Coordinates of C-alpha atoms in Angstrom, one line a residue:
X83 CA 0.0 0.0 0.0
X84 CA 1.8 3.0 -1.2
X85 CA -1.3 5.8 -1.7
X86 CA -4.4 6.2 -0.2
X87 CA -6.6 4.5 -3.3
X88 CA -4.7 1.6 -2.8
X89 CA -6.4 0.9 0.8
X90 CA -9.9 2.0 -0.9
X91 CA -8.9 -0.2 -3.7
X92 CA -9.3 -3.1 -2.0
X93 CA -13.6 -2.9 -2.4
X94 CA -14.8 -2.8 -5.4
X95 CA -16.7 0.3 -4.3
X96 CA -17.4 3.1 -1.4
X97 CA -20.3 1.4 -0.8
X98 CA -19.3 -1.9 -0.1
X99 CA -16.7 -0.9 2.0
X100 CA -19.0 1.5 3.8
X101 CA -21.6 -1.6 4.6
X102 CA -18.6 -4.2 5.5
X103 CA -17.3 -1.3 7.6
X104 CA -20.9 -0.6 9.0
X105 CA -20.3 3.2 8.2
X106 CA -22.3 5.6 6.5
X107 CA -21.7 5.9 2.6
X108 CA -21.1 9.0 3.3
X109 CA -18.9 9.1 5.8
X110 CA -16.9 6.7 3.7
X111 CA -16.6 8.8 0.8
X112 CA -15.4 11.5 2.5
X113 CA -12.6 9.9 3.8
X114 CA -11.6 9.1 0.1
X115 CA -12.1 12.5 -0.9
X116 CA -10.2 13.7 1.6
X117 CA -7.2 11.4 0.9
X118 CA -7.6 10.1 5.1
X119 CA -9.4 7.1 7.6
X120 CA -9.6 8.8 10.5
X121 CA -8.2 7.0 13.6
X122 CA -11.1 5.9 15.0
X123 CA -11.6 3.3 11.9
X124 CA -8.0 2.1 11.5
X125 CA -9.0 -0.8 13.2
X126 CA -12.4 -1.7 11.7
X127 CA -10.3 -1.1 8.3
X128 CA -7.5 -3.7 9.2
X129 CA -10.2 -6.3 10.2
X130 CA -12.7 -6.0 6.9
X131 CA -9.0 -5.8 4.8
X132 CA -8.1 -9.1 6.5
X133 CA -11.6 -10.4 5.9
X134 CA -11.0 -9.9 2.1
X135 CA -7.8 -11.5 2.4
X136 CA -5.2 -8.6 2.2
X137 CA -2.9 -7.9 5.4
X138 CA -3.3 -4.3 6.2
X139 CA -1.5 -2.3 9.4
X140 CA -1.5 0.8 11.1
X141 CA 1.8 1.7 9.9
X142 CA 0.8 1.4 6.2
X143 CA -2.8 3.7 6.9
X144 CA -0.5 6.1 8.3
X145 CA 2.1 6.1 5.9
X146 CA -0.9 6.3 3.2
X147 CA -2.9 9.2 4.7
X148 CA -2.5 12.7 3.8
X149 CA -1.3 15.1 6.3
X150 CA -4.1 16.6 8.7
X151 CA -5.4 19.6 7.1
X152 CA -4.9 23.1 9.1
X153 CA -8.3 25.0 9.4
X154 CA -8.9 29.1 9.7
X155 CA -5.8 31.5 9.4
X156 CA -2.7 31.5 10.5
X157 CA -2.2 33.4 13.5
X158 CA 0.1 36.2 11.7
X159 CA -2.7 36.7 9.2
X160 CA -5.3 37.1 11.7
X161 CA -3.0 40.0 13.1
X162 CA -2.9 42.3 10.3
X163 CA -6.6 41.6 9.8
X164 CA -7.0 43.3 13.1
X165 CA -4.5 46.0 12.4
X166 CA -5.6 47.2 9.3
X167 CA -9.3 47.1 10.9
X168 CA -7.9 49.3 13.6
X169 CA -6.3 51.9 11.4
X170 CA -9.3 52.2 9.8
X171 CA -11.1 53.2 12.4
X172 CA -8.5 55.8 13.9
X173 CA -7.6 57.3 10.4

């Protein structure tokens, strides 16, 4: 397992893997779309993979997921937001 769709290429479709993982299609579509299995379902993953006969572990999830997204702005940005609000209101 190098990538991401390699895990999710083990079922022949989100929706299989959603019902042998008893998840929410959903739910199991946003994971591929957002290139990640959350930690929660590592395990649940590693037991339907082993069901359909391919060896998965937790090292090769990790090593296949993206890295965890950063939400809002950066601090700095945030900042000089406020700044140039505040000049605006003095000048």
């Amino acid at each position: 397992m190098q990538a991401i769709h390699d895990i999710f290429g083990l079922w022949p479709s989100v929706g299989v893997m959603a019902t042998e993982l008893d998840r929410g299609y959903d739910t199991v579509l946003a994971w591929r779309t957002r290139g990640r299995i959350p930690e929660d379902a590592w395990d649940d993953v590693i037991a339907a993979a082993s069901k359909r006969g391919t060896q998965l572990s937790i090292g090769q999830i990790v090593a296949a997921n993206a890295p965890i997204k950063k939400r809002g702005r950066a601090a700095h940005k945030v900042r000089k937001i406020r700044a140039k609000r505040a000049e605006s209101r003095v000048g």
